[in-house]
PDB file of C-alpha atoms in Angstrom:
ATOM      1  CA  UNK A   1     113.857 109.371  82.189  1.00 68.00           C
ATOM      2  CA  UNK A   2     110.422 107.836  82.752  1.00 83.00           C
ATOM      3  CA  UNK A   3     109.432 107.716  79.012  1.00 92.00           C
ATOM      4  CA  UNK A   4     112.843 106.444  78.001  1.00 93.00           C
ATOM      5  CA  UNK A   5     112.432 103.584  80.414  1.00 91.00           C
ATOM      6  CA  UNK A   6     109.020 102.786  79.157  1.00 94.00           C
ATOM      7  CA  UNK A   7     110.250 102.832  75.524  1.00 95.00           C
ATOM      8  CA  UNK A   8     113.110 100.451  76.467  1.00 94.00           C
ATOM      9  CA  UNK A   9     110.667  98.083  78.211  1.00 92.00           C
ATOM     10  CA  UNK A  10     108.485  98.157  75.086  1.00 95.00           C
ATOM     11  CA  UNK A  11     111.296  97.204  72.817  1.00 95.00           C
ATOM     12  CA  UNK A  12     112.437  94.439  75.130  1.00 94.00           C
ATOM     13  CA  UNK A  13     109.034  92.775  75.512  1.00 93.00           C
ATOM     14  CA  UNK A  14     106.051  91.716  73.414  1.00 94.00           C
ATOM     15  CA  UNK A  15     103.311  91.181  76.038  1.00 93.00           C
ATOM     16  CA  UNK A  16     104.267  93.377  79.037  1.00 91.00           C
ATOM     17  CA  UNK A  17     101.816  96.071  79.950  1.00 93.00           C
ATOM     18  CA  UNK A  18     103.658  99.406  79.862  1.00 94.00           C
ATOM     19  CA  UNK A  19     102.816 102.403  81.924  1.00 92.00           C
ATOM     20  CA  UNK A  20     103.982 105.600  83.630  1.00 91.00           C
ATOM     21  CA  UNK A  21     103.475 105.852  87.321  1.00 89.00           C
ATOM     22  CA  UNK A  22     102.264 109.312  88.429  1.00 93.00           C
ATOM     23  CA  UNK A  23     103.040 111.690  85.596  1.00 95.00           C
ATOM     24  CA  UNK A  24     102.607 115.284  86.721  1.00 96.00           C
ATOM     25  CA  UNK A  25     100.758 116.163  83.552  1.00 96.00           C
ATOM     26  CA  UNK A  26     100.179 119.835  84.474  1.00 95.00           C
ATOM     27  CA  UNK A  27     103.969 120.428  84.590  1.00 95.00           C
ATOM     28  CA  UNK A  28     104.496 119.067  81.053  1.00 94.00           C
ATOM     29  CA  UNK A  29     104.077 120.394  77.552  1.00 96.00           C
ATOM     30  CA  UNK A  30     101.001 118.273  76.689  1.00 97.00           C
ATOM     31  CA  UNK A  31     101.653 118.392  72.890  1.00 97.00           C
ATOM     32  CA  UNK A  32     105.174 117.000  73.274  1.00 96.00           C
ATOM     33  CA  UNK A  33     103.995 114.414  75.784  1.00 97.00           C
ATOM     34  CA  UNK A  34     101.087 113.267  73.628  1.00 97.00           C
ATOM     35  CA  UNK A  35     103.490 112.733  70.726  1.00 97.00           C
ATOM     36  CA  UNK A  36     105.884 110.746  72.805  1.00 97.00           C
ATOM     37  CA  UNK A  37     103.138 108.544  74.443  1.00 97.00           C
ATOM     38  CA  UNK A  38     101.368 107.972  71.157  1.00 97.00           C
ATOM     39  CA  UNK A  39     104.619 106.880  69.625  1.00 97.00           C
ATOM     40  CA  UNK A  40     105.362 104.345  72.390  1.00 97.00           C
ATOM     41  CA  UNK A  41     101.764 103.093  72.183  1.00 97.00           C
ATOM     42  CA  UNK A  42     101.853 102.698  68.474  1.00 97.00           C
ATOM     43  CA  UNK A  43     105.096 100.750  68.331  1.00 96.00           C
ATOM     44  CA  UNK A  44     104.101  98.588  71.259  1.00 97.00           C
ATOM     45  CA  UNK A  45     100.798  97.533  69.753  1.00 96.00           C
ATOM     46  CA  UNK A  46      98.637  99.443  72.268  1.00 97.00           C
ATOM     47  CA  UNK A  47     100.188  98.108  75.507  1.00 97.00           C
ATOM     48  CA  UNK A  48     100.456 101.525  77.186  1.00 97.00           C
ATOM     49  CA  UNK A  49      98.646 102.797  80.264  1.00 97.00           C
ATOM     50  CA  UNK A  50      98.941 106.462  81.333  1.00 97.00           C
ATOM     51  CA  UNK A  51      99.275 107.301  85.014  1.00 97.00           C
ATOM     52  CA  UNK A  52      98.492 110.827  85.969  1.00 98.00           C
ATOM     53  CA  UNK A  53      98.740 112.838  89.198  1.00 96.00           C
ATOM     54  CA  UNK A  54      98.282 116.394  90.414  1.00 96.00           C
ATOM     55  CA  UNK A  55     101.569 116.723  92.442  1.00 93.00           C
ATOM     56  CA  UNK A  56     102.234 117.677  96.012  1.00 92.00           C
ATOM     57  CA  UNK A  57     105.211 120.012  95.709  1.00 94.00           C
ATOM     58  CA  UNK A  58     103.864 123.549  95.456  1.00 96.00           C
ATOM     59  CA  UNK A  59     107.240 125.220  95.002  1.00 96.00           C
ATOM     60  CA  UNK A  60     108.117 122.797  92.166  1.00 94.00           C
ATOM     61  CA  UNK A  61     104.757 123.338  90.427  1.00 93.00           C
ATOM     62  CA  UNK A  62     104.820 127.148  90.615  1.00 94.00           C
ATOM     63  CA  UNK A  63     108.429 127.118  89.423  1.00 95.00           C
ATOM     64  CA  UNK A  64     106.917 125.878  86.105  1.00 92.00           C
ATOM     65  CA  UNK A  65     104.975 129.129  85.868  1.00 92.00           C
ATOM     66  CA  UNK A  66     101.467 127.955  86.811  1.00 92.00           C
ATOM     67  CA  UNK A  67      99.326 128.864  89.823  1.00 93.00           C
ATOM     68  CA  UNK A  68      99.076 126.047  92.376  1.00 95.00           C
ATOM     69  CA  UNK A  69      95.314 126.281  92.785  1.00 94.00           C
ATOM     70  CA  UNK A  70      94.641 125.613  89.199  1.00 95.00           C
ATOM     71  CA  UNK A  71      96.578 122.349  88.839  1.00 96.00           C
ATOM     72  CA  UNK A  72      93.483 120.112  88.661  1.00 97.00           C
ATOM     73  CA  UNK A  73      91.894 122.255  85.901  1.00 97.00           C
ATOM     74  CA  UNK A  74      95.140 122.372  84.005  1.00 97.00           C
ATOM     75  CA  UNK A  75      95.514 118.634  84.238  1.00 98.00           C
ATOM     76  CA  UNK A  76      92.012 118.149  82.861  1.00 98.00           C
ATOM     77  CA  UNK A  77      92.651 120.658  80.067  1.00 98.00           C
ATOM     78  CA  UNK A  78      95.972 119.091  79.078  1.00 98.00           C
ATOM     79  CA  UNK A  79      94.441 115.596  79.044  1.00 98.00           C
ATOM     80  CA  UNK A  80      91.620 116.713  76.844  1.00 98.00           C
ATOM     81  CA  UNK A  81      94.003 118.231  74.337  1.00 98.00           C
ATOM     82  CA  UNK A  82      96.083 115.051  74.280  1.00 98.00           C
ATOM     83  CA  UNK A  83      93.138 112.841  73.837  1.00 98.00           C
ATOM     84  CA  UNK A  84      91.998 115.062  70.892  1.00 98.00           C
ATOM     85  CA  UNK A  85      95.420 114.657  69.372  1.00 98.00           C
ATOM     86  CA  UNK A  86      95.281 110.884  69.767  1.00 98.00           C
ATOM     87  CA  UNK A  87      91.877 110.664  68.131  1.00 97.00           C
ATOM     88  CA  UNK A  88      91.186 113.415  65.536  1.00 97.00           C
ATOM     89  CA  UNK A  89      92.920 114.167  62.262  1.00 97.00           C
ATOM     90  CA  UNK A  90      92.487 117.840  63.034  1.00 97.00           C
ATOM     91  CA  UNK A  91      92.477 118.154  66.791  1.00 97.00           C
ATOM     92  CA  UNK A  92      91.418 120.991  69.001  1.00 98.00           C
ATOM     93  CA  UNK A  93      90.164 121.646  72.492  1.00 97.00           C
ATOM     94  CA  UNK A  94      89.066 124.571  74.634  1.00 97.00           C
ATOM     95  CA  UNK A  95      89.866 124.873  78.280  1.00 96.00           C
ATOM     96  CA  UNK A  96      90.371 127.546  81.044  1.00 95.00           C
ATOM     97  CA  UNK A  97      94.074 126.611  81.737  1.00 95.00           C
ATOM     98  CA  UNK A  98      95.108 125.200  78.259  1.00 96.00           C
ATOM     99  CA  UNK A  99      93.585 125.220  74.795  1.00 97.00           C
ATOM    100  CA  UNK A 100      94.626 123.636  71.587  1.00 97.00           C
ATOM    101  CA  UNK A 101      94.182 125.257  68.238  1.00 97.00           C
ATOM    102  CA  UNK A 102      93.410 123.000  65.261  1.00 98.00           C
ATOM    103  CA  UNK A 103      96.565 120.785  64.983  1.00 97.00           C
ATOM    104  CA  UNK A 104      97.792 117.557  63.357  1.00 97.00           C
ATOM    105  CA  UNK A 105      99.734 114.882  65.221  1.00 96.00           C
ATOM    106  CA  UNK A 106     100.713 111.356  64.229  1.00 96.00           C
ATOM    107  CA  UNK A 107     100.945 108.498  64.953  1.00 96.00           C
ATOM    108  CA  UNK A 108      97.648 107.907  66.655  1.00 97.00           C
ATOM    109  CA  UNK A 109      97.322 105.567  69.642  1.00 97.00           C
ATOM    110  CA  UNK A 110      96.004 102.086  69.025  1.00 97.00           C
ATOM    111  CA  UNK A 111      92.904 102.672  71.199  1.00 94.00           C
ATOM    112  CA  UNK A 112      90.676 105.446  70.009  1.00 88.00           C
ATOM    113  CA  UNK A 113      90.915 108.283  72.566  1.00 92.00           C
ATOM    114  CA  UNK A 114      94.266 107.160  73.832  1.00 96.00           C
ATOM    115  CA  UNK A 115      95.461 104.747  76.461  1.00 97.00           C
ATOM    116  CA  UNK A 116      93.674 104.037  79.718  1.00 97.00           C
ATOM    117  CA  UNK A 117      94.217 106.948  82.157  1.00 98.00           C
ATOM    118  CA  UNK A 118      94.840 106.015  85.811  1.00 98.00           C
ATOM    119  CA  UNK A 119      94.768 108.680  88.430  1.00 98.00           C
ATOM    120  CA  UNK A 120      97.270 108.437  91.258  1.00 97.00           C
ATOM    121  CA  UNK A 121      95.865 110.520  94.071  1.00 97.00           C
ATOM    122  CA  UNK A 122      94.485 110.297  97.602  1.00 96.00           C
ATOM    123  CA  UNK A 123      90.635 109.886  97.544  1.00 98.00           C
ATOM    124  CA  UNK A 124      88.802 112.978  98.615  1.00 97.00           C
ATOM    125  CA  UNK A 125      85.969 115.190  97.242  1.00 97.00           C
ATOM    126  CA  UNK A 126      88.182 117.054  94.802  1.00 97.00           C
ATOM    127  CA  UNK A 127      89.918 113.923  93.611  1.00 97.00           C
ATOM    128  CA  UNK A 128      86.528 112.156  93.059  1.00 98.00           C
ATOM    129  CA  UNK A 129      85.193 115.120  90.981  1.00 98.00           C
ATOM    130  CA  UNK A 130      88.183 114.873  88.749  1.00 97.00           C
ATOM    131  CA  UNK A 131      88.105 111.084  88.722  1.00 98.00           C
ATOM    132  CA  UNK A 132      84.545 110.785  87.513  1.00 98.00           C
ATOM    133  CA  UNK A 133      85.133 113.433  84.856  1.00 97.00           C
ATOM    134  CA  UNK A 134      88.073 111.854  83.027  1.00 98.00           C
ATOM    135  CA  UNK A 135      89.853 108.925  84.784  1.00 98.00           C
ATOM    136  CA  UNK A 136      89.503 105.268  83.775  1.00 98.00           C
ATOM    137  CA  UNK A 137      91.172 103.868  86.808  1.00 98.00           C
ATOM    138  CA  UNK A 138      92.930 104.471  90.101  1.00 98.00           C
ATOM    139  CA  UNK A 139      96.539 103.905  90.978  1.00 97.00           C
ATOM    140  CA  UNK A 140      96.889 103.644  94.820  1.00 97.00           C
ATOM    141  CA  UNK A 141     100.163 103.073  96.704  1.00 96.00           C
ATOM    142  CA  UNK A 142      99.561 100.296  99.177  1.00 96.00           C
ATOM    143  CA  UNK A 143     100.566 101.410 102.602  1.00 94.00           C
ATOM    144  CA  UNK A 144      99.597 100.306 106.196  1.00 93.00           C
ATOM    145  CA  UNK A 145      97.530 103.398 106.581  1.00 95.00           C
ATOM    146  CA  UNK A 146      95.606 103.188 103.277  1.00 96.00           C
ATOM    147  CA  UNK A 147      91.955 102.299 103.683  1.00 97.00           C
ATOM    148  CA  UNK A 148      91.747 100.432 100.357  1.00 97.00           C
ATOM    149  CA  UNK A 149      88.343  98.896 100.907  1.00 97.00           C
ATOM    150  CA  UNK A 150      86.798 102.219 101.943  1.00 98.00           C
ATOM    151  CA  UNK A 151      88.504 104.175  99.116  1.00 98.00           C
ATOM    152  CA  UNK A 152      87.328 101.626  96.565  1.00 98.00           C
ATOM    153  CA  UNK A 153      83.844 101.902  97.846  1.00 98.00           C
ATOM    154  CA  UNK A 154      83.825 105.654  97.655  1.00 98.00           C
ATOM    155  CA  UNK A 155      85.224 105.643  94.093  1.00 98.00           C
ATOM    156  CA  UNK A 156      82.600 103.110  92.883  1.00 98.00           C
ATOM    157  CA  UNK A 157      79.826 105.061  94.533  1.00 98.00           C
ATOM    158  CA  UNK A 158      80.994 108.249  92.863  1.00 98.00           C
ATOM    159  CA  UNK A 159      81.156 106.547  89.448  1.00 98.00           C
ATOM    160  CA  UNK A 160      77.611 105.191  89.888  1.00 98.00           C
ATOM    161  CA  UNK A 161      76.370 108.695  90.988  1.00 98.00           C
ATOM    162  CA  UNK A 162      77.970 110.163  87.833  1.00 98.00           C
ATOM    163  CA  UNK A 163      76.165 107.669  85.660  1.00 98.00           C
ATOM    164  CA  UNK A 164      79.309 105.496  84.964  1.00 98.00           C
ATOM    165  CA  UNK A 165      79.517 101.757  85.489  1.00 98.00           C
ATOM    166  CA  UNK A 166      81.386 101.003  88.689  1.00 97.00           C
ATOM    167  CA  UNK A 167      82.413  97.664  87.258  1.00 96.00           C
ATOM    168  CA  UNK A 168      84.487  99.439  84.648  1.00 96.00           C
ATOM    169  CA  UNK A 169      86.959 100.763  87.201  1.00 98.00           C
ATOM    170  CA  UNK A 170      90.543  99.831  86.634  1.00 98.00           C
ATOM    171  CA  UNK A 171      92.760  99.495  89.622  1.00 98.00           C
ATOM    172  CA  UNK A 172      96.599  99.141  89.440  1.00 97.00           C
ATOM    173  CA  UNK A 173      98.064  98.929  92.993  1.00 96.00           C
ATOM    174  CA  UNK A 174     101.591 100.007  93.490  1.00 95.00           C
ATOM    175  CA  UNK A 175     103.942  98.643  96.072  1.00 94.00           C
ATOM    176  CA  UNK A 176     102.215  95.186  95.892  1.00 92.00           C
ATOM    177  CA  UNK A 177     102.310  92.812  98.944  1.00 92.00           C
ATOM    178  CA  UNK A 178     104.805  89.876  98.980  1.00 90.00           C
ATOM    179  CA  UNK A 179     102.518  86.887  99.664  1.00 92.00           C
ATOM    180  CA  UNK A 180     100.061  84.970  97.463  1.00 91.00           C
ATOM    181  CA  UNK A 181      97.317  85.314 100.094  1.00 92.00           C
ATOM    182  CA  UNK A 182      97.622  89.078 100.098  1.00 94.00           C
ATOM    183  CA  UNK A 183      97.591  89.188  96.254  1.00 94.00           C
ATOM    184  CA  UNK A 184      94.504  87.048  96.222  1.00 94.00           C
ATOM    185  CA  UNK A 185      92.829  89.445  98.610  1.00 95.00           C
ATOM    186  CA  UNK A 186      93.582  92.338  96.236  1.00 96.00           C
ATOM    187  CA  UNK A 187      91.935  90.343  93.346  1.00 95.00           C
ATOM    188  CA  UNK A 188      88.848  89.835  95.555  1.00 96.00           C
ATOM    189  CA  UNK A 189      88.565  93.613  95.887  1.00 97.00           C
ATOM    190  CA  UNK A 190      88.629  94.103  92.070  1.00 96.00           C
ATOM    191  CA  UNK A 191      92.308  95.034  91.704  1.00 97.00           C
ATOM    192  CA  UNK A 192      93.448  94.048  88.196  1.00 96.00           C
ATOM    193  CA  UNK A 193      97.182  94.752  88.465  1.00 94.00           C
ATOM    194  CA  UNK A 194      99.562  94.859  91.300  1.00 93.00           C
ATOM    195  CA  UNK A 195     103.192  96.222  90.782  1.00 93.00           C
ATOM    196  CA  UNK A 196     106.026  95.275  93.026  1.00 92.00           C
ATOM    197  CA  UNK A 197     108.420  98.042  94.044  1.00 90.00           C
ATOM    198  CA  UNK A 198     112.179  97.710  93.207  1.00 89.00           C
ATOM    199  CA  UNK A 199     114.115  99.693  95.722  1.00 87.00           C
ATOM    200  CA  UNK A 200     117.609  98.532  94.784  1.00 86.00           C
ATOM    201  CA  UNK A 201     119.868 100.497  92.535  1.00 89.00           C
ATOM    202  CA  UNK A 202     122.745  97.971  92.065  1.00 94.00           C
ATOM    203  CA  UNK A 203     122.011  95.934  88.908  1.00 92.00           C
ATOM    204  CA  UNK A 204     122.811  92.592  90.664  1.00 95.00           C
ATOM    205  CA  UNK A 205     120.471  93.482  93.530  1.00 95.00           C
ATOM    206  CA  UNK A 206     117.743  94.450  91.045  1.00 93.00           C
ATOM    207  CA  UNK A 207     118.020  91.090  89.315  1.00 93.00           C
ATOM    208  CA  UNK A 208     117.764  89.334  92.733  1.00 94.00           C
ATOM    209  CA  UNK A 209     114.661  91.346  93.567  1.00 93.00           C
ATOM    210  CA  UNK A 210     113.146  90.533  90.182  1.00 92.00           C
ATOM    211  CA  UNK A 211     113.744  86.806  90.759  1.00 94.00           C
ATOM    212  CA  UNK A 212     112.079  87.111  94.112  1.00 92.00           C
ATOM    213  CA  UNK A 213     109.108  88.852  92.633  1.00 92.00           C
ATOM    214  CA  UNK A 214     108.871  86.183  89.824  1.00 91.00           C
ATOM    215  CA  UNK A 215     108.837  83.455  92.513  1.00 93.00           C
ATOM    216  CA  UNK A 216     105.996  85.216  94.416  1.00 91.00           C
ATOM    217  CA  UNK A 217     104.077  85.643  91.174  1.00 89.00           C
ATOM    218  CA  UNK A 218     104.494  81.967  90.315  1.00 91.00           C
ATOM    219  CA  UNK A 219     103.410  80.811  93.761  1.00 91.00           C
ATOM    220  CA  UNK A 220     100.222  83.019  93.415  1.00 89.00           C
ATOM    221  CA  UNK A 221      99.429  81.577  90.013  1.00 89.00           C
ATOM    222  CA  UNK A 222      99.842  78.025  91.216  1.00 88.00           C
ATOM    223  CA  UNK A 223      97.499  78.662  94.076  1.00 82.00           C
ATOM    224  CA  UNK A 224      94.875  80.661  92.104  1.00 69.00           C
TER     225      UNK A 224
END
């Protein structure tokens, strides 16, 4: 359902940034997923961002036939294969959990190498190791217990230690706050995007929430 929703949003807009939230990449067929995402990115003019996560449900993951302990390695291998398909005429990749024999896949994504990849995961040593290897950005869920300032400091320090520019970090915050002052505080921390959460399921309630979010956005822009 996620990709269908992104495709519908792409067709209904011309400027909206499109993206998945936390796609559990290691539980997908990466070749099929690469084709679907490239098609959406191609037809939307390169407006796609790709959110990736490792998952938390061990039983669900193992039901897909993969060992829980290798989910980070499989995620990296699947992403490498997808990025090869998005870039090369004859794509291939070699990994410990997934490899791709020489293959063709079209269309290509608008940006060479594919859309920006945002990792949605709690910050820790293993997350940072994966992040500095292949992620372009971070997708935190804003909660009262999240140490956003501390986590951003740790990510930027890890990027610098890995020889990457900390200023290149993309941050898309989920569950955005509801006041212009709080949104301004996120900007000051280097957050580029903040996504409001729609909890309602009734169409009329969804429209009401979207109107409220639009009002908050407009108040923020007027004060910025």
